[in-house]
Short mmCIF file of C-alpha atoms in Angstrom, two decimals:
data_model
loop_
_atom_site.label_atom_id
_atom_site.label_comp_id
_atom_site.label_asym_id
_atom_site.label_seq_id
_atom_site.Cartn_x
_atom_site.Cartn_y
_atom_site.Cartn_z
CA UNK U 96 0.00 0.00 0.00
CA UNK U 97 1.19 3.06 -0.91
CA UNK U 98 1.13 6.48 0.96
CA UNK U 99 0.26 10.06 -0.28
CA UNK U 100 -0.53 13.18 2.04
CA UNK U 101 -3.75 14.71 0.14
CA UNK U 102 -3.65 17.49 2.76
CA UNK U 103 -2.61 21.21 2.16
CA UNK U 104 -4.06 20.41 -2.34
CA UNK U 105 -7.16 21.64 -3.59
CA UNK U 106 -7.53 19.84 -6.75
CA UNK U 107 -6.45 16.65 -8.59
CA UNK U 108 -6.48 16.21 -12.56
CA UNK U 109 -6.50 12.91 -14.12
CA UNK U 110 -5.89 11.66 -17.31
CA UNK U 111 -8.33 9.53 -18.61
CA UNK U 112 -7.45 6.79 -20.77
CA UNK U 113 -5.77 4.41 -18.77
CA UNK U 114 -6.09 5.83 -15.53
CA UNK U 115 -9.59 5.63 -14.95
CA UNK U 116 -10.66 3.73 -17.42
CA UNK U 117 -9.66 0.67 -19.48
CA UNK U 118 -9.97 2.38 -22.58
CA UNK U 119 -6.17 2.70 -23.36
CA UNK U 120 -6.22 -0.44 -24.79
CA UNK U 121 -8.94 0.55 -27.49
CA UNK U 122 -6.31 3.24 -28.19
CA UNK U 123 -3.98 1.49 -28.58
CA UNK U 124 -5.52 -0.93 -30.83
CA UNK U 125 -7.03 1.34 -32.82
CA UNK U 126 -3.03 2.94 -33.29
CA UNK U 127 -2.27 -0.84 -34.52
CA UNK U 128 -4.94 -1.65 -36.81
CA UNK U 129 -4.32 2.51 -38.62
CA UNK U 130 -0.83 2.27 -38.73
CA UNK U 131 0.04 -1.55 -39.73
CA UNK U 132 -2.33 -0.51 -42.72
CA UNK U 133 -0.64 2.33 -43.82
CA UNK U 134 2.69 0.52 -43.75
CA UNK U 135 1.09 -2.18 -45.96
CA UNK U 136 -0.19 0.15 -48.45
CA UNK U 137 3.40 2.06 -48.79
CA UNK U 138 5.48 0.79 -51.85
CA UNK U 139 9.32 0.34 -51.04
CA UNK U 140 11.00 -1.46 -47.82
CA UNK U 141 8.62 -2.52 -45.73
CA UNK U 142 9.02 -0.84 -41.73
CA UNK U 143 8.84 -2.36 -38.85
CA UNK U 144 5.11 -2.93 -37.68
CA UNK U 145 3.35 -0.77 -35.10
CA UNK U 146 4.23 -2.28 -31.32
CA UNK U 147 1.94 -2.15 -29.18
CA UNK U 148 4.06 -2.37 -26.01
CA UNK U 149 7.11 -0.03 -27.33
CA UNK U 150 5.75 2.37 -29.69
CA UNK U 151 2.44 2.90 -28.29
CA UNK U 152 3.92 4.48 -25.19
CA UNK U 153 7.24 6.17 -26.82
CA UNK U 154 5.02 7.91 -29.22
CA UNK U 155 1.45 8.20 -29.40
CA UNK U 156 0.27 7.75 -25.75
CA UNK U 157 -1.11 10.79 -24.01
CA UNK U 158 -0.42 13.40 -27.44
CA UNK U 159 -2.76 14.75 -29.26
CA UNK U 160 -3.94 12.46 -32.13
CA UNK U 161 -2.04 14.24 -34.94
CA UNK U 162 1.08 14.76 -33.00
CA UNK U 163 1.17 11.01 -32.58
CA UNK U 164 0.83 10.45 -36.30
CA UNK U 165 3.91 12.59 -36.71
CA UNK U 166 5.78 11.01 -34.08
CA UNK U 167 5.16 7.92 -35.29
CA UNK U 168 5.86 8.21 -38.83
CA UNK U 169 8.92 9.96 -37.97
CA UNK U 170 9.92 7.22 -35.92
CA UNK U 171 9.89 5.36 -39.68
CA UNK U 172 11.68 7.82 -41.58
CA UNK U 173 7.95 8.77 -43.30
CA UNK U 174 6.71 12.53 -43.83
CA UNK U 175 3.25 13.15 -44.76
CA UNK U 176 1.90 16.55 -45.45
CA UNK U 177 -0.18 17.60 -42.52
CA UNK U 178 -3.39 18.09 -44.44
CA UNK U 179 -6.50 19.64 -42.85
CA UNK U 180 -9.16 18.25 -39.88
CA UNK U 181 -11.68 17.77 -41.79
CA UNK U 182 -9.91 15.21 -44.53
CA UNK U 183 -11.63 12.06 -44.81
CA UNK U 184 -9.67 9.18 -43.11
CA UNK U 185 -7.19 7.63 -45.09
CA UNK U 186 -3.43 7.36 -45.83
CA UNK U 187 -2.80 10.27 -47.82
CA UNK U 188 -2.40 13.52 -45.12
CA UNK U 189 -1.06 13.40 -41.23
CA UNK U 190 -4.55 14.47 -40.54
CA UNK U 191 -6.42 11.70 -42.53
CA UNK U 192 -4.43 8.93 -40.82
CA UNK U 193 -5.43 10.51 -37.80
CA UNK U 194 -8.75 10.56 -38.56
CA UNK U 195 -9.02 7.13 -40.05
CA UNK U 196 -7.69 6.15 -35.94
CA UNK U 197 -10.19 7.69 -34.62
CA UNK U 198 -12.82 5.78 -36.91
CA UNK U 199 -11.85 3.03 -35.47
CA UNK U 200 -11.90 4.06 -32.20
CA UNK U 201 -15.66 5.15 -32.35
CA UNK U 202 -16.53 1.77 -33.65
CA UNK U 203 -15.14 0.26 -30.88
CA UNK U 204 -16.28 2.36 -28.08
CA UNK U 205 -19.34 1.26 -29.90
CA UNK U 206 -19.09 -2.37 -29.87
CA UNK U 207 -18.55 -3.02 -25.89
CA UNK U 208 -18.83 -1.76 -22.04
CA UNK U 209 -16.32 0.87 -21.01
CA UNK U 210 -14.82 0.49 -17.87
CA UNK U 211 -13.85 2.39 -14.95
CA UNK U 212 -11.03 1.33 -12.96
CA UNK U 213 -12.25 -0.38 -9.49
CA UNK U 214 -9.24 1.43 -7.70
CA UNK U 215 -9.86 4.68 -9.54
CA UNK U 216 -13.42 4.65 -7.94
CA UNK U 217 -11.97 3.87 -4.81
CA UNK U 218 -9.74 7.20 -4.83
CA UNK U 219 -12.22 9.49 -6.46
CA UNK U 220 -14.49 8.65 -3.70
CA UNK U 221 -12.11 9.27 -1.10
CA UNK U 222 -10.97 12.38 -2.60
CA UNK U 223 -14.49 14.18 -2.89
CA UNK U 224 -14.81 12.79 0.98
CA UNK U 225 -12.33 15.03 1.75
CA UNK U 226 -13.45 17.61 -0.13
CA UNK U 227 -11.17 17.87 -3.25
CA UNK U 228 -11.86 19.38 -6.57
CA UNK U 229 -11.71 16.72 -9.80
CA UNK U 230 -11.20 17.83 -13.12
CA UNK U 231 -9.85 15.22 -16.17
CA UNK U 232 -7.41 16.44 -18.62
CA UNK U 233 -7.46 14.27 -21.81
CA UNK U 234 -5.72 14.27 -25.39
CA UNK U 235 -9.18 12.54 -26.47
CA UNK U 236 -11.79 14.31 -28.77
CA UNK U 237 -13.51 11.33 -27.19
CA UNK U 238 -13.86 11.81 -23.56
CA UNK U 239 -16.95 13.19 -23.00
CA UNK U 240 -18.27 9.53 -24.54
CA UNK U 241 -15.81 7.16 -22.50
CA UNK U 242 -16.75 9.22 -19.47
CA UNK U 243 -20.64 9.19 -20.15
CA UNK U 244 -20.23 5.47 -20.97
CA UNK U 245 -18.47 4.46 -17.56
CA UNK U 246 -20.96 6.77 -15.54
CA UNK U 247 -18.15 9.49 -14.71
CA UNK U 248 -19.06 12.72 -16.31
CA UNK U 249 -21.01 14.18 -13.54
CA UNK U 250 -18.06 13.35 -11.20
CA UNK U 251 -15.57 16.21 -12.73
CA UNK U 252 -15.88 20.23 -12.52
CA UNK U 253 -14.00 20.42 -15.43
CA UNK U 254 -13.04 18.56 -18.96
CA UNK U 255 -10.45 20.07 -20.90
CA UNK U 256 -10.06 17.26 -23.82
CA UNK U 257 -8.82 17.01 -27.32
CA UNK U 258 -12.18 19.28 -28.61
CA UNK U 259 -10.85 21.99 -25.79
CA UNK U 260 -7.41 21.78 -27.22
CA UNK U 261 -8.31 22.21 -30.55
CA UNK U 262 -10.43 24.99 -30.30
CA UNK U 263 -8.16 27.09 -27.82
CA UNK U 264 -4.90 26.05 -30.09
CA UNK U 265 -3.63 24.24 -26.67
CA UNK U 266 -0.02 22.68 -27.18
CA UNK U 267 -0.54 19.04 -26.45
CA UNK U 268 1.12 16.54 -23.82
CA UNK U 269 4.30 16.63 -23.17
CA UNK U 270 3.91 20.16 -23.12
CA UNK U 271 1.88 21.34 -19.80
CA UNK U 272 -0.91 23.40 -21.42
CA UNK U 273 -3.54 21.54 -21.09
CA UNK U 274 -3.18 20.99 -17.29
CA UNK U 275 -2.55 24.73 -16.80
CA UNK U 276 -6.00 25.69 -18.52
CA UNK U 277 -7.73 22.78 -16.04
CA UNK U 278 -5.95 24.41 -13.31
CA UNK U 279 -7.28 27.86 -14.51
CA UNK U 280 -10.96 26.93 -14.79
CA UNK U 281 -10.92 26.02 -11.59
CA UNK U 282 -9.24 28.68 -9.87
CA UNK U 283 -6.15 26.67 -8.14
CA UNK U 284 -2.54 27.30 -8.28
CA UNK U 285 -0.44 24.20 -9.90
CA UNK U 286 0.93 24.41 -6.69
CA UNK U 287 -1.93 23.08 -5.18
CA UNK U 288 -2.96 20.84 -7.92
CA UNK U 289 -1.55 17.07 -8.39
CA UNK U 290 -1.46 15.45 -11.57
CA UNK U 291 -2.52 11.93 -12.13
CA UNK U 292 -0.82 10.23 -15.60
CA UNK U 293 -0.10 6.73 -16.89
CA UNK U 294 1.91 8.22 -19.68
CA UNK U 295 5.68 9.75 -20.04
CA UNK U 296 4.41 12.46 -22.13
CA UNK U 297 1.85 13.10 -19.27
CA UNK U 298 4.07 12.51 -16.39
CA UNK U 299 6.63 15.05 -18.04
CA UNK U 300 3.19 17.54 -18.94
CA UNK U 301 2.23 17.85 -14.86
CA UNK U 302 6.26 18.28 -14.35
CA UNK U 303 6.91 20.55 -16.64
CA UNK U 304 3.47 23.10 -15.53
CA UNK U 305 5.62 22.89 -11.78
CA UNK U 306 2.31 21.16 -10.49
CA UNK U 307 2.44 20.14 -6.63
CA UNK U 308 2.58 17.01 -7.40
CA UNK U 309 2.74 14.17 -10.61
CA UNK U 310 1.52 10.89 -9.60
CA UNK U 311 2.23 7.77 -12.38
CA UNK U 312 -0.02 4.78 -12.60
CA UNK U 313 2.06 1.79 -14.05
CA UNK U 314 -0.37 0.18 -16.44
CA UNK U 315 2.41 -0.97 -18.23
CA UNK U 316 4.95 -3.05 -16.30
CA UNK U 317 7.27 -0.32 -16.62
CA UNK U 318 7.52 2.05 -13.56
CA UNK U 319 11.09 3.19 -14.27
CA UNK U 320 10.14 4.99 -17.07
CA UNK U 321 7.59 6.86 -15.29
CA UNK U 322 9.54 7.36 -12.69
CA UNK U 323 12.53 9.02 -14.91
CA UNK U 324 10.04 11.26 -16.74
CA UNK U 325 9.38 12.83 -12.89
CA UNK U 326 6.67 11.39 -11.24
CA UNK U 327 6.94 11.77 -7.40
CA UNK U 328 5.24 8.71 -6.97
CA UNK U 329 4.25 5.98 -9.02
CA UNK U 330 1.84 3.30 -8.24
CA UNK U 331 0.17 -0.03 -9.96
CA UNK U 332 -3.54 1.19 -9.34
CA UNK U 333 -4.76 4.04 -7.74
CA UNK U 334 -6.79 2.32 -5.12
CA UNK U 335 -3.55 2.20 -3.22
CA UNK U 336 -3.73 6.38 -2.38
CA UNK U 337 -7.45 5.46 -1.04
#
């Protein structure tokens, strides 16, 4: 069991994905399925297939959805032009791949229950016992849906998500935007404020905004890398801080 003093913050901000709910792993195959199909359809040498235990968390995990095409792709020694939002998903633009991802993530948010976390509920209970503000900070456009769909969206003040980024031209994950405008709509200081991330980008995010405090969840077997990226603490579920 691990140990965190709560006392003397006024707010926590999760990510989503992964940390309260199971839904990383739709992410993640979703990332699989969009980008072993666009190396199939490339003519030439034929790259090394998307992993979804290395390059899931190296690159996409926790950016925004087009910053993880380009970090990807990069990773391959492939440049796409950047194309537009609204290009239909395909294989042709940064922004069609991207789109063509999160296709397939709809579908499968369709197709099944999503999740919360058993631990997760376990700490966001004992956090609004003692009186703490909740807010989740998420790279998804689809968060309001995975939170509606695991009965959570009543339980946060405040959503700043992939729609919020867009619209306010928010820098994404690993860059601590995001967190800072959660932080603002609320009122707190980062000071005051811990940050709750499964991901390096997000761990380094809550780090880099000088938040009170960056907690990691290890949903990946790999707390070392969390723990290099600056978490304070890093746990394997977050029913241990309950």
């Amino acid at each position: 069991m691990s140990r965190f003093d709560w006392t003397g913050f006024e707010a926590v901000l999760f990510d989503l994905d992964g940390v309260l709910t199971s839904t990383a792993k739709i992410h993640a195959a979703a990332w699989k399925q969009t980008f072993d199909e666009f190396l199939e359809d490339r003519e030439g040498p034929e790259p090394e297939p998307f992993d979804i235990d290395q390059d899931y968390r190296v690159y996409v995990d926790g950016r925004p959805r087009y910053e993880g095409v380009v970090s990807f792709l990069s990773s391959r020694g492939i440049q796409l032009p950047f194309g537009d939002p609204s290009d239909a998903p395909g294989h042709d633009t940064v922004c069609g791949v991207g789109n063509l991802k999160n296709q397939l993530v709809q579908d499968l948010l369709a197709q099944g229950e999503i999740e919360a976390f058993p631990g997760s509920l376990l700490l966001l209970d004992h956090l609004e016992e003692m009186g703490l503000r909740l807010a989740v900070v998420s790279a998804s456009a689809n968060a309001a849906t995975v939170l509606s769909g695991a009965g959570l969206l009543d339980r946060f003040e405040v959503r700043v998500d992939g729609e919020v980024t867009t619209n306010l031209g928010l820098a994404g994950k690993p860059a601590p935007d995001t967190f800072l405008e959660a932080a603002r709509r609320m009122d707190v200081t980062p000071e005051k404020s811990v940050v709750v991330e499964d991901a390096v980008a997000g761990v380094q995010a809550g780090v880099a905004g000088r938040f009170g405090a960056v907690i990691g969840v290890d949903r990946h077997g790999d707390p070392t890398a969390l723990a290099d990226a600056g978490a304070h603490l890093v746990v394997a579920d977050l029913g241990e801080l309950a």
